Amino acid sequence: MKLFLFCCFLVLRADSRSYPAIIAPQDATLHIGASFTANCSVTPNSGLKAEDLYWTLNGRKLPAETYKVLGATTLSVTLTQLNGSRQQSGDNLVCHSKESGSILAGSCLYVGLPPEKPTNISCWSKNLKDLTCRWVPGSEGETHLHTNYSLKYKLRWYGRDNICQEYHTAGPYSCHIPKDLALFTPYEIWVEASNRLGMAVSDVVMLDIVDVVTTDPPLDVHVSRVGDLEDQLSVRWSAPPALKDFLFQAKYQIQYRVEDSSEWKVVDNVSNQTSCRLAGLRPGTVYFVQVRCNPVGIYGSKKAGIWSDWSNPTAASTPRNGRTPGVCEPKNGEHNNTLRRELKQFFGWMRKHGTCANLSIKMYDQWRVALQKSHKTRNQVLSSDKL
């Protein structure tokens, strides 16, 4: 009996003269919650009567109280408050002989909902020659019936409707147009949804290919320590190669998190550089870092591109500080005094090693390393005095 759960086309059809019964109506399409009555009529030469019959739905025998004898050779069944079809190919309603259990006739019931209007169409291009679009079906696509989605597009002011052919390339509700697209000309794009109970059409989206360009994530992301600086990490990456032949300026974004947290912090002001230094980090801590890219101003477009996916996470740890366990951090009220004291030390160190004209982040880093070494030496002396 499980065979009947797969495809309705395997069920015996009533229009075949070799079968001893006929079900009417055949292959009904119904809304969820509807009621339905079907009749099974055996042929005179079958030797069967109405009381010799019974009904099953998807292999399960239907209760006798749902039956009604309409004549010597006809038995009806009434189904109320129908649920959605258990399979998109339809539910199997079958008439059987009581004596042998054999199948006399069969029909399909298609119970579901008409499609709702697709929404949230979004499109992107990775090489200025293709276009991939994705959309959201109404009611999360749950119609209980096979529903066909067609993405259509055309040039805004002229041209015929075109139908996208490569579906499910970026998920269940998506389609890819690989070539033959024009630049600097707006397209109209929409999605049509249809099933046995009706049809729904999305709003029309208008776009120019140069305004929806994205890239693959940046390549070769490396995260490393900055010497012995305990609160900084250096991040470097390579630009995505796909758009290297096109005129644009990339914009990058970095996000990072500590190993034991799911919260990402985003660095927005990376501009078009392919390196960045993260500061203010916790000493002796593992950080995960990701980078993404946005191609800005493709061929002079005034619209920002579309952010790429994030690169795969890359991990690195900051150096541990040299403080002796048990040494207290400065209280909040002491931070300003500490800053003034460190600035005074820095400028005193600068007079010995250079002039203001040579002031640079590299010089500051050198001073920080020297300062940390002096702290470590002092802590070691204090620890030895206590022994």
mmCIF file of C-alpha atoms in Angstrom:
data_model
loop_
_atom_site.group_PDB
_atom_site.id
_atom_site.type_symbol
_atom_site.label_atom_id
_atom_site.label_comp_id
_atom_site.label_asym_id
_atom_site.label_seq_id
_atom_site.Cartn_x
_atom_site.Cartn_y
_atom_site.Cartn_z
ATOM 1 C CA MET A 1 0.000 0.000 0.000
ATOM 2 C CA LYS A 2 2.947 2.365 0.497
ATOM 3 C CA LEU A 3 3.306 2.509 -3.266
ATOM 4 C CA PHE A 4 0.364 4.891 -3.404
ATOM 5 C CA LEU A 5 2.203 7.564 -1.404
ATOM 6 C CA PHE A 6 4.654 8.368 -4.169
ATOM 7 C CA CYS A 7 3.005 9.492 -7.414
ATOM 8 C CA CYS A 8 -0.593 9.821 -8.470
ATOM 9 C CA PHE A 9 0.227 8.851 -12.021
ATOM 10 C CA LEU A 10 0.687 5.260 -10.758
ATOM 11 C CA VAL A 11 -2.953 5.098 -9.662
ATOM 12 C CA LEU A 12 -5.429 3.383 -11.971
ATOM 13 C CA ARG A 13 -7.159 5.822 -14.267
ATOM 14 C CA ALA A 14 -10.922 5.705 -14.679
ATOM 15 C CA ASP A 15 -10.861 6.304 -18.404
ATOM 16 C CA SER A 16 -9.256 2.904 -19.019
ATOM 17 C CA ARG A 17 -11.772 0.295 -20.173
ATOM 18 C CA SER A 18 -9.883 -2.559 -18.501
ATOM 19 C CA TYR A 19 -10.632 -1.398 -14.946
ATOM 20 C CA PRO A 20 -13.863 -2.497 -13.268
ATOM 21 C CA ALA A 21 -14.803 0.856 -11.668
ATOM 22 C CA ILE A 22 -14.852 4.598 -12.283
ATOM 23 C CA ILE A 23 -14.205 7.411 -9.765
ATOM 24 C CA ALA A 24 -15.852 10.765 -10.350
ATOM 25 C CA PRO A 25 -14.791 13.496 -10.229
ATOM 26 C CA GLN A 26 -11.229 12.710 -11.294
ATOM 27 C CA ASP A 27 -8.155 14.584 -9.989
ATOM 28 C CA ALA A 28 -9.919 17.338 -8.053
ATOM 29 C CA THR A 29 -8.117 20.509 -6.921
ATOM 30 C CA LEU A 30 -9.407 21.935 -3.642
ATOM 31 C CA HIS A 31 -8.654 24.658 -1.109
ATOM 32 C CA ILE A 32 -7.528 23.696 2.392
ATOM 33 C CA GLY A 33 -10.595 23.327 4.618
ATOM 34 C CA ALA A 34 -12.924 22.350 1.778
ATOM 35 C CA SER A 35 -15.246 19.327 1.714
ATOM 36 C CA PHE A 36 -15.324 16.829 -1.125
ATOM 37 C CA THR A 37 -17.517 13.919 -2.259
ATOM 38 C CA ALA A 38 -16.376 11.254 -4.723
ATOM 39 C CA ASN A 39 -18.340 8.370 -6.264
ATOM 40 C CA CYS A 40 -17.013 4.919 -7.119
ATOM 41 C CA SER A 41 -19.198 3.117 -9.665
ATOM 42 C CA VAL A 42 -18.430 -0.470 -10.648
ATOM 43 C CA THR A 43 -19.248 -1.724 -14.144
ATOM 44 C CA PRO A 44 -22.179 -4.154 -14.594
ATOM 45 C CA ASN A 45 -19.931 -6.999 -15.719
ATOM 46 C CA SER A 46 -17.685 -6.765 -12.635
ATOM 47 C CA GLY A 47 -20.051 -8.824 -10.504
ATOM 48 C CA LEU A 48 -19.633 -6.306 -7.635
ATOM 49 C CA LYS A 49 -22.161 -4.195 -5.758
ATOM 50 C CA ALA A 50 -21.847 -0.984 -3.739
ATOM 51 C CA GLU A 51 -21.691 -2.887 -0.450
ATOM 52 C CA ASP A 52 -18.671 -4.812 -1.765
ATOM 53 C CA LEU A 53 -16.509 -1.634 -1.897
ATOM 54 C CA TYR A 54 -14.403 0.492 0.485
ATOM 55 C CA TRP A 55 -12.199 3.631 0.211
ATOM 56 C CA THR A 56 -8.599 4.506 1.183
ATOM 57 C CA LEU A 57 -6.759 7.828 1.246
ATOM 58 C CA ASN A 58 -2.966 7.562 0.942
ATOM 59 C CA GLY A 59 -3.204 3.879 1.872
ATOM 60 C CA ARG A 60 -5.372 4.322 4.986
ATOM 61 C CA LYS A 61 -8.912 2.946 5.068
ATOM 62 C CA LEU A 62 -11.541 5.663 5.446
ATOM 63 C CA PRO A 63 -14.241 5.210 8.151
ATOM 64 C CA ALA A 64 -17.483 3.520 7.052
ATOM 65 C CA GLU A 65 -19.519 6.482 8.386
ATOM 66 C CA THR A 66 -18.087 8.614 5.564
ATOM 67 C CA TYR A 67 -19.645 6.251 2.957
ATOM 68 C CA LYS A 68 -23.063 6.445 1.332
ATOM 69 C CA VAL A 69 -24.669 3.940 -1.023
ATOM 70 C CA LEU A 70 -26.101 5.824 -3.996
ATOM 71 C CA GLY A 71 -27.340 2.823 -5.922
ATOM 72 C CA ALA A 72 -26.759 -0.839 -6.481
ATOM 73 C CA THR A 73 -23.310 -0.238 -8.011
ATOM 74 C CA THR A 74 -22.204 3.165 -6.630
ATOM 75 C CA LEU A 75 -20.560 3.987 -3.263
ATOM 76 C CA SER A 76 -19.677 7.584 -2.380
ATOM 77 C CA VAL A 77 -17.292 8.975 0.245
ATOM 78 C CA THR A 78 -17.373 12.458 1.756
ATOM 79 C CA LEU A 79 -14.265 14.143 3.169
ATOM 80 C CA THR A 80 -14.609 17.293 5.278
ATOM 81 C CA GLN A 81 -12.169 19.982 6.467
ATOM 82 C CA LEU A 82 -9.422 18.744 4.176
ATOM 83 C CA ASN A 83 -5.827 19.396 5.163
ATOM 84 C CA GLY A 84 -3.111 20.329 2.704
ATOM 85 C CA SER A 85 -1.811 17.545 0.500
ATOM 86 C CA ARG A 86 0.864 15.464 2.177
ATOM 87 C CA GLN A 87 2.841 15.481 -1.056
ATOM 88 C CA GLN A 88 2.934 18.033 -3.858
ATOM 89 C CA SER A 89 2.080 15.334 -6.409
ATOM 90 C CA GLY A 90 -1.337 14.950 -4.756
ATOM 91 C CA ASP A 91 -3.064 12.585 -2.330
ATOM 92 C CA ASN A 92 -4.252 9.178 -3.552
ATOM 93 C CA LEU A 93 -7.974 8.438 -3.202
ATOM 94 C CA VAL A 94 -8.594 4.766 -4.116
ATOM 95 C CA CYS A 95 -11.655 2.509 -4.404
ATOM 96 C CA HIS A 96 -11.124 -1.181 -3.423
ATOM 97 C CA SER A 97 -12.922 -4.515 -3.425
ATOM 98 C CA LYS A 98 -13.665 -5.755 0.103
ATOM 99 C CA GLU A 99 -13.231 -9.392 -0.806
ATOM 100 C CA SER A 100 -9.783 -9.212 -2.396
ATOM 101 C CA GLY A 101 -8.581 -5.764 -1.397
ATOM 102 C CA SER A 102 -7.676 -5.164 -5.027
ATOM 103 C CA ILE A 103 -7.704 -1.686 -6.535
ATOM 104 C CA LEU A 104 -10.748 -0.937 -8.657
ATOM 105 C CA ALA A 105 -10.103 2.724 -9.486
ATOM 106 C CA GLY A 106 -8.080 5.683 -8.251
ATOM 107 C CA SER A 107 -7.938 9.465 -8.341
ATOM 108 C CA CYS A 108 -5.701 12.286 -7.092
ATOM 109 C CA LEU A 109 -6.721 15.049 -4.702
ATOM 110 C CA TYR A 110 -4.726 18.274 -4.814
ATOM 111 C CA VAL A 111 -5.462 20.220 -1.622
ATOM 112 C CA GLY A 112 -3.629 23.455 -0.901
ATOM 113 C CA LEU A 113 -3.473 27.216 -1.296
ATOM 114 C CA PRO A 114 -2.991 29.535 -4.251
ATOM 115 C CA PRO A 115 0.461 31.156 -4.323
ATOM 116 C CA GLU A 116 0.985 34.493 -2.641
ATOM 117 C CA LYS A 117 2.818 37.441 -4.147
ATOM 118 C CA PRO A 118 6.625 36.920 -4.101
ATOM 119 C CA THR A 119 8.503 39.710 -2.304
ATOM 120 C CA ASN A 120 11.983 41.075 -1.543
ATOM 121 C CA ILE A 121 13.621 40.577 -4.926
ATOM 122 C CA SER A 122 17.356 41.282 -4.674
ATOM 123 C CA CYS A 123 19.911 40.904 -7.464
ATOM 124 C CA TRP A 124 23.689 41.093 -7.834
ATOM 125 C CA SER A 125 26.399 40.660 -10.465
ATOM 126 C CA LYS A 126 29.943 39.368 -9.958
ATOM 127 C CA ASN A 127 31.435 40.149 -13.354
ATOM 128 C CA LEU A 128 29.203 42.778 -15.055
ATOM 129 C CA LYS A 129 28.062 40.067 -17.471
ATOM 130 C CA ASP A 130 25.804 37.937 -15.281
ATOM 131 C CA LEU A 131 22.988 38.531 -12.809
ATOM 132 C CA THR A 132 21.723 36.421 -9.907
ATOM 133 C CA CYS A 133 18.399 37.208 -8.242
ATOM 134 C CA ARG A 134 16.748 35.881 -5.112
ATOM 135 C CA TRP A 135 13.231 36.389 -3.750
ATOM 136 C CA VAL A 136 10.974 35.430 -0.853
ATOM 137 C CA PRO A 137 7.793 33.409 -1.573
ATOM 138 C CA GLY A 138 4.567 34.355 0.166
ATOM 139 C CA SER A 139 3.701 32.225 3.229
ATOM 140 C CA GLU A 140 7.270 30.898 3.105
ATOM 141 C CA GLY A 141 6.297 29.007 -0.064
ATOM 142 C CA GLU A 142 4.040 26.530 1.789
ATOM 143 C CA THR A 143 1.075 26.043 -0.550
ATOM 144 C CA HIS A 144 1.006 22.201 -0.259
ATOM 145 C CA LEU A 145 0.887 22.132 -4.056
ATOM 146 C CA HIS A 146 3.604 22.116 -6.646
ATOM 147 C CA THR A 147 4.199 25.831 -7.244
ATOM 148 C CA ASN A 148 6.271 27.028 -10.151
ATOM 149 C CA TYR A 149 8.319 30.241 -9.875
ATOM 150 C CA SER A 150 9.487 32.052 -13.015
ATOM 151 C CA LEU A 151 11.841 35.027 -12.922
ATOM 152 C CA LYS A 152 11.274 37.297 -15.917
ATOM 153 C CA TYR A 153 13.187 40.354 -17.111
ATOM 154 C CA LYS A 154 13.295 42.843 -19.961
ATOM 155 C CA LEU A 155 14.929 46.121 -20.897
ATOM 156 C CA ARG A 156 12.843 48.932 -19.497
ATOM 157 C CA TRP A 157 11.926 50.843 -22.639
ATOM 158 C CA TYR A 158 11.983 48.154 -25.283
ATOM 159 C CA GLY A 159 12.510 44.467 -25.880
ATOM 160 C CA ARG A 160 10.549 41.355 -25.148
ATOM 161 C CA ASP A 161 10.077 39.444 -21.920
ATOM 162 C CA ASN A 162 12.870 36.974 -21.127
ATOM 163 C CA ILE A 163 12.637 34.013 -18.753
ATOM 164 C CA CYS A 164 15.530 33.028 -16.499
ATOM 165 C CA GLN A 165 16.560 29.389 -16.997
ATOM 166 C CA GLU A 166 19.074 28.476 -14.246
ATOM 167 C CA TYR A 167 17.139 28.146 -10.985
ATOM 168 C CA HIS A 168 18.248 27.266 -7.416
ATOM 169 C CA THR A 169 21.803 28.547 -8.023
ATOM 170 C CA ALA A 170 21.859 30.655 -4.846
ATOM 171 C CA GLY A 171 19.240 28.851 -2.773
ATOM 172 C CA PRO A 172 15.725 27.452 -3.276
ATOM 173 C CA TYR A 173 14.202 30.708 -4.559
ATOM 174 C CA SER A 174 16.849 32.095 -6.875
ATOM 175 C CA CYS A 175 17.859 32.180 -10.518
ATOM 176 C CA HIS A 176 21.028 32.993 -12.471
ATOM 177 C CA ILE A 177 21.225 34.823 -15.813
ATOM 178 C CA PRO A 178 24.737 34.003 -17.100
ATOM 179 C CA LYS A 179 25.195 36.363 -20.072
ATOM 180 C CA ASP A 180 23.796 38.674 -22.760
ATOM 181 C CA LEU A 181 23.002 41.549 -20.397
ATOM 182 C CA ALA A 182 23.326 45.215 -21.309
ATOM 183 C CA LEU A 183 25.099 47.871 -19.212
ATOM 184 C CA PHE A 184 23.916 51.432 -18.518
ATOM 185 C CA THR A 185 20.328 50.433 -19.335
ATOM 186 C CA PRO A 186 17.766 49.698 -16.636
ATOM 187 C CA TYR A 187 16.090 46.307 -16.519
ATOM 188 C CA GLU A 188 12.629 45.450 -15.248
ATOM 189 C CA ILE A 189 12.653 42.243 -13.190
ATOM 190 C CA TRP A 190 9.742 40.378 -11.615
ATOM 191 C CA VAL A 191 8.723 36.891 -10.400
ATOM 192 C CA GLU A 192 5.565 34.964 -11.290
ATOM 193 C CA ALA A 193 4.275 32.160 -9.040
ATOM 194 C CA SER A 194 1.641 29.691 -10.254
ATOM 195 C CA ASN A 195 0.009 26.436 -9.192
ATOM 196 C CA ARG A 196 -3.287 24.592 -9.743
ATOM 197 C CA LEU A 197 -5.203 27.169 -7.687
ATOM 198 C CA GLY A 198 -3.964 30.390 -9.216
ATOM 199 C CA MET A 199 -1.162 32.802 -9.991
ATOM 200 C CA ALA A 200 0.560 35.726 -8.221
ATOM 201 C CA VAL A 201 3.017 38.297 -9.579
ATOM 202 C CA SER A 202 5.610 40.273 -7.598
ATOM 203 C CA ASP A 203 6.234 43.986 -7.841
ATOM 204 C CA VAL A 204 8.600 45.010 -10.635
ATOM 205 C CA VAL A 205 12.174 45.843 -9.611
ATOM 206 C CA MET A 206 14.213 48.196 -11.817
ATOM 207 C CA LEU A 207 18.015 48.126 -11.800
ATOM 208 C CA ASP A 208 21.148 48.757 -13.851
ATOM 209 C CA ILE A 209 23.800 46.031 -13.732
ATOM 210 C CA VAL A 210 26.578 48.509 -12.824
ATOM 211 C CA ASP A 211 24.663 49.444 -9.658
ATOM 212 C CA VAL A 212 24.457 45.921 -8.213
ATOM 213 C CA VAL A 213 28.033 44.661 -8.537
ATOM 214 C CA THR A 214 29.593 42.593 -5.775
ATOM 215 C CA THR A 215 32.766 40.531 -5.457
ATOM 216 C CA ASP A 216 34.048 37.366 -3.878
ATOM 217 C CA PRO A 217 35.439 37.859 -0.354
ATOM 218 C CA PRO A 218 39.002 39.239 -0.078
ATOM 219 C CA LEU A 219 41.731 36.639 -0.423
ATOM 220 C CA ASP A 220 44.758 35.657 1.675
ATOM 221 C CA VAL A 221 43.609 37.245 4.936
ATOM 222 C CA HIS A 222 46.511 37.170 7.418
ATOM 223 C CA VAL A 223 46.397 38.286 11.051
ATOM 224 C CA SER A 224 49.642 38.712 12.985
ATOM 225 C CA ARG A 225 51.092 40.317 16.097
ATOM 226 C CA VAL A 226 52.648 43.773 16.040
ATOM 227 C CA GLY A 227 55.961 42.994 17.682
ATOM 228 C CA ASP A 228 55.470 42.715 21.429
ATOM 229 C CA LEU A 229 52.538 45.142 21.545
ATOM 230 C CA GLU A 230 50.028 43.380 23.735
ATOM 231 C CA ASP A 231 46.922 45.279 22.588
ATOM 232 C CA GLN A 232 47.297 45.243 18.803
ATOM 233 C CA LEU A 233 47.050 42.917 15.782
ATOM 234 C CA SER A 234 47.889 43.576 12.142
ATOM 235 C CA VAL A 235 45.439 42.450 9.417
ATOM 236 C CA ARG A 236 46.432 42.136 5.747
ATOM 237 C CA TRP A 237 44.564 40.784 2.724
ATOM 238 C CA SER A 238 44.518 40.708 -1.091
ATOM 239 C CA ALA A 239 41.896 42.390 -3.253
ATOM 240 C CA PRO A 240 39.381 40.073 -4.995
ATOM 241 C CA PRO A 241 40.660 39.391 -8.530
ATOM 242 C CA ALA A 242 37.325 39.139 -10.381
ATOM 243 C CA LEU A 243 36.953 42.874 -11.024
ATOM 244 C CA LYS A 244 40.581 43.835 -11.565
ATOM 245 C CA ASP A 245 39.906 44.869 -15.176
ATOM 246 C CA PHE A 246 37.055 47.218 -14.283
ATOM 247 C CA LEU A 247 37.233 50.825 -13.137
ATOM 248 C CA PHE A 248 36.227 51.009 -9.479
ATOM 249 C CA GLN A 249 37.558 51.694 -6.004
ATOM 250 C CA ALA A 250 37.107 49.001 -3.375
ATOM 251 C CA LYS A 251 35.935 49.725 0.145
ATOM 252 C CA TYR A 252 36.686 47.225 2.906
ATOM 253 C CA GLN A 253 35.202 46.361 6.272
ATOM 254 C CA ILE A 254 36.662 44.274 9.099
ATOM 255 C CA GLN A 255 34.900 42.479 11.898
ATOM 256 C CA TYR A 256 36.531 40.689 14.815
ATOM 257 C CA ARG A 257 35.575 38.879 18.014
ATOM 258 C CA VAL A 258 37.289 37.179 20.919
ATOM 259 C CA GLU A 259 37.414 33.392 20.944
ATOM 260 C CA ASP A 260 34.823 32.864 23.671
ATOM 261 C CA SER A 261 32.258 35.361 22.325
ATOM 262 C CA SER A 262 29.747 35.379 19.456
ATOM 263 C CA GLU A 263 29.603 39.192 19.315
ATOM 264 C CA TRP A 264 31.454 40.767 16.393
ATOM 265 C CA LYS A 265 32.870 44.297 16.443
ATOM 266 C CA VAL A 266 32.954 46.044 13.058
ATOM 267 C CA VAL A 267 35.632 48.443 11.797
ATOM 268 C CA ASP A 268 34.064 50.666 9.103
ATOM 269 C CA ASN A 269 36.789 53.177 8.323
ATOM 270 C CA VAL A 270 39.173 50.883 6.438
ATOM 271 C CA SER A 271 38.686 52.762 3.130
ATOM 272 C CA ASN A 272 40.449 51.201 0.135
ATOM 273 C CA GLN A 273 43.513 49.982 2.035
ATOM 274 C CA THR A 274 44.432 46.293 2.067
ATOM 275 C CA SER A 275 45.798 46.362 5.606
ATOM 276 C CA CYS A 276 44.651 47.585 8.965
ATOM 277 C CA ARG A 277 45.826 47.575 12.562
ATOM 278 C CA LEU A 278 43.411 46.626 15.319
ATOM 279 C CA ALA A 279 44.170 48.421 18.587
ATOM 280 C CA GLY A 280 42.745 48.438 22.089
ATOM 281 C CA LEU A 281 42.635 44.630 22.253
ATOM 282 C CA ARG A 282 42.934 42.444 25.328
ATOM 283 C CA PRO A 283 46.394 41.004 26.016
ATOM 284 C CA GLY A 284 46.830 37.242 25.766
ATOM 285 C CA THR A 285 43.564 36.773 23.899
ATOM 286 C CA VAL A 286 42.689 34.834 20.725
ATOM 287 C CA TYR A 287 40.792 36.926 18.151
ATOM 288 C CA PHE A 288 38.932 35.813 15.013
ATOM 289 C CA VAL A 289 38.985 38.285 12.110
ATOM 290 C CA GLN A 290 37.017 38.512 8.841
ATOM 291 C CA VAL A 291 37.156 40.980 5.934
ATOM 292 C CA ARG A 292 34.665 41.860 3.188
ATOM 293 C CA CYS A 293 34.699 44.088 0.124
ATOM 294 C CA ASN A 294 32.368 46.596 -1.537
ATOM 295 C CA PRO A 295 33.176 47.762 -5.108
ATOM 296 C CA VAL A 296 32.346 51.479 -5.171
ATOM 297 C CA GLY A 297 31.725 53.549 -8.290
ATOM 298 C CA ILE A 298 31.841 50.881 -11.001
ATOM 299 C CA TYR A 299 32.325 52.776 -14.280
ATOM 300 C CA GLY A 300 31.345 55.968 -12.481
ATOM 301 C CA SER A 301 28.130 54.658 -10.927
ATOM 302 C CA LYS A 302 26.945 56.931 -8.143
ATOM 303 C CA LYS A 303 25.518 54.017 -6.152
ATOM 304 C CA ALA A 304 27.507 51.933 -3.712
ATOM 305 C CA GLY A 305 28.072 48.333 -4.701
ATOM 306 C CA ILE A 306 26.943 45.323 -2.696
ATOM 307 C CA TRP A 307 29.048 43.987 0.151
ATOM 308 C CA SER A 308 30.653 40.624 -0.521
ATOM 309 C CA ASP A 309 30.342 37.720 1.874
ATOM 310 C CA TRP A 310 32.778 37.755 4.778
ATOM 311 C CA SER A 311 36.057 35.924 4.312
ATOM 312 C CA ASN A 312 36.640 32.759 6.301
ATOM 313 C CA PRO A 313 37.628 33.553 9.916
ATOM 314 C CA THR A 314 41.374 33.891 10.562
ATOM 315 C CA ALA A 315 42.686 33.610 14.127
ATOM 316 C CA ALA A 316 45.644 35.117 15.984
ATOM 317 C CA SER A 317 46.425 35.927 19.622
ATOM 318 C CA THR A 318 47.764 39.065 21.246
ATOM 319 C CA PRO A 319 50.900 38.739 23.440
ATOM 320 C CA ARG A 320 50.401 38.333 27.174
ATOM 321 C CA ASN A 321 51.317 41.313 29.333
ATOM 322 C CA GLY A 322 54.207 41.120 31.765
ATOM 323 C CA ARG A 323 52.307 42.077 34.892
ATOM 324 C CA THR A 324 52.895 40.030 37.995
ATOM 325 C CA PRO A 325 49.728 38.250 39.179
ATOM 326 C CA GLY A 326 48.108 40.250 41.960
ATOM 327 C CA VAL A 327 49.289 43.679 40.752
ATOM 328 C CA CYS A 328 46.215 45.933 40.635
ATOM 329 C CA GLU A 329 45.132 47.909 37.580
ATOM 330 C CA PRO A 330 44.825 51.711 38.046
ATOM 331 C CA LYS A 331 41.469 52.862 39.360
ATOM 332 C CA ASN A 332 39.181 54.846 37.058
ATOM 333 C CA GLY A 333 40.159 58.139 38.674
ATOM 334 C CA GLU A 334 43.822 57.428 38.002
ATOM 335 C CA HIS A 335 43.562 56.965 34.208
ATOM 336 C CA ASN A 336 44.090 60.668 33.373
ATOM 337 C CA ASN A 337 47.192 60.890 35.578
ATOM 338 C CA THR A 338 48.518 57.699 34.008
ATOM 339 C CA LEU A 339 47.984 59.108 30.493
ATOM 340 C CA ARG A 340 49.793 62.373 31.336
ATOM 341 C CA ARG A 341 52.660 60.447 32.864
ATOM 342 C CA GLU A 342 52.983 58.159 29.809
ATOM 343 C CA LEU A 343 52.879 61.115 27.405
ATOM 344 C CA LYS A 344 55.594 62.850 29.408
ATOM 345 C CA GLN A 345 57.696 59.685 29.274
ATOM 346 C CA PHE A 346 57.112 59.358 25.536
ATOM 347 C CA PHE A 347 58.229 62.880 24.678
ATOM 348 C CA GLY A 348 61.235 62.502 26.966
ATOM 349 C CA TRP A 349 62.120 59.317 25.101
ATOM 350 C CA MET A 350 61.627 61.146 21.764
ATOM 351 C CA ARG A 351 64.208 63.805 22.684
ATOM 352 C CA LYS A 352 66.769 61.015 23.035
ATOM 353 C CA HIS A 353 65.866 59.134 19.846
ATOM 354 C CA GLY A 354 64.574 61.670 17.346
ATOM 355 C CA THR A 355 62.869 64.965 16.659
ATOM 356 C CA CYS A 356 59.190 65.899 16.229
ATOM 357 C CA ALA A 357 59.681 65.937 12.482
ATOM 358 C CA ASN A 358 60.359 62.208 12.599
ATOM 359 C CA LEU A 359 57.320 61.385 14.741
ATOM 360 C CA SER A 360 55.512 58.319 13.348
ATOM 361 C CA ILE A 361 53.462 55.342 14.438
ATOM 362 C CA LYS A 362 56.597 53.242 14.052
ATOM 363 C CA MET A 363 58.432 55.488 16.547
ATOM 364 C CA TYR A 364 55.484 55.228 18.943
ATOM 365 C CA ASP A 365 55.520 51.428 18.638
ATOM 366 C CA GLN A 366 59.226 51.354 19.452
ATOM 367 C CA TRP A 367 58.589 53.387 22.593
ATOM 368 C CA ARG A 368 55.712 51.088 23.636
ATOM 369 C CA VAL A 369 57.963 48.037 23.295
ATOM 370 C CA ALA A 370 60.698 49.719 25.356
ATOM 371 C CA LEU A 371 58.139 50.710 28.004
ATOM 372 C CA GLN A 372 56.735 47.173 28.222
ATOM 373 C CA LYS A 373 60.255 45.748 28.611
ATOM 374 C CA SER A 374 60.975 48.148 31.478
ATOM 375 C CA HIS A 375 57.697 47.101 33.169
ATOM 376 C CA LYS A 376 58.626 43.434 32.823
ATOM 377 C CA THR A 377 62.116 44.047 34.280
ATOM 378 C CA ARG A 378 60.683 45.992 37.218
ATOM 379 C CA ASN A 379 58.079 43.283 37.918
ATOM 380 C CA GLN A 380 60.730 40.611 37.862
ATOM 381 C CA VAL A 381 62.855 42.586 40.414
ATOM 382 C CA LEU A 382 59.806 43.015 42.653
ATOM 383 C CA SER A 383 59.055 39.302 42.466
ATOM 384 C CA SER A 384 62.664 38.361 43.355
ATOM 385 C CA ASP A 385 62.647 40.768 46.354
ATOM 386 C CA LYS A 386 59.618 38.951 47.763
ATOM 387 C CA LEU A 387 61.324 35.556 47.645
#
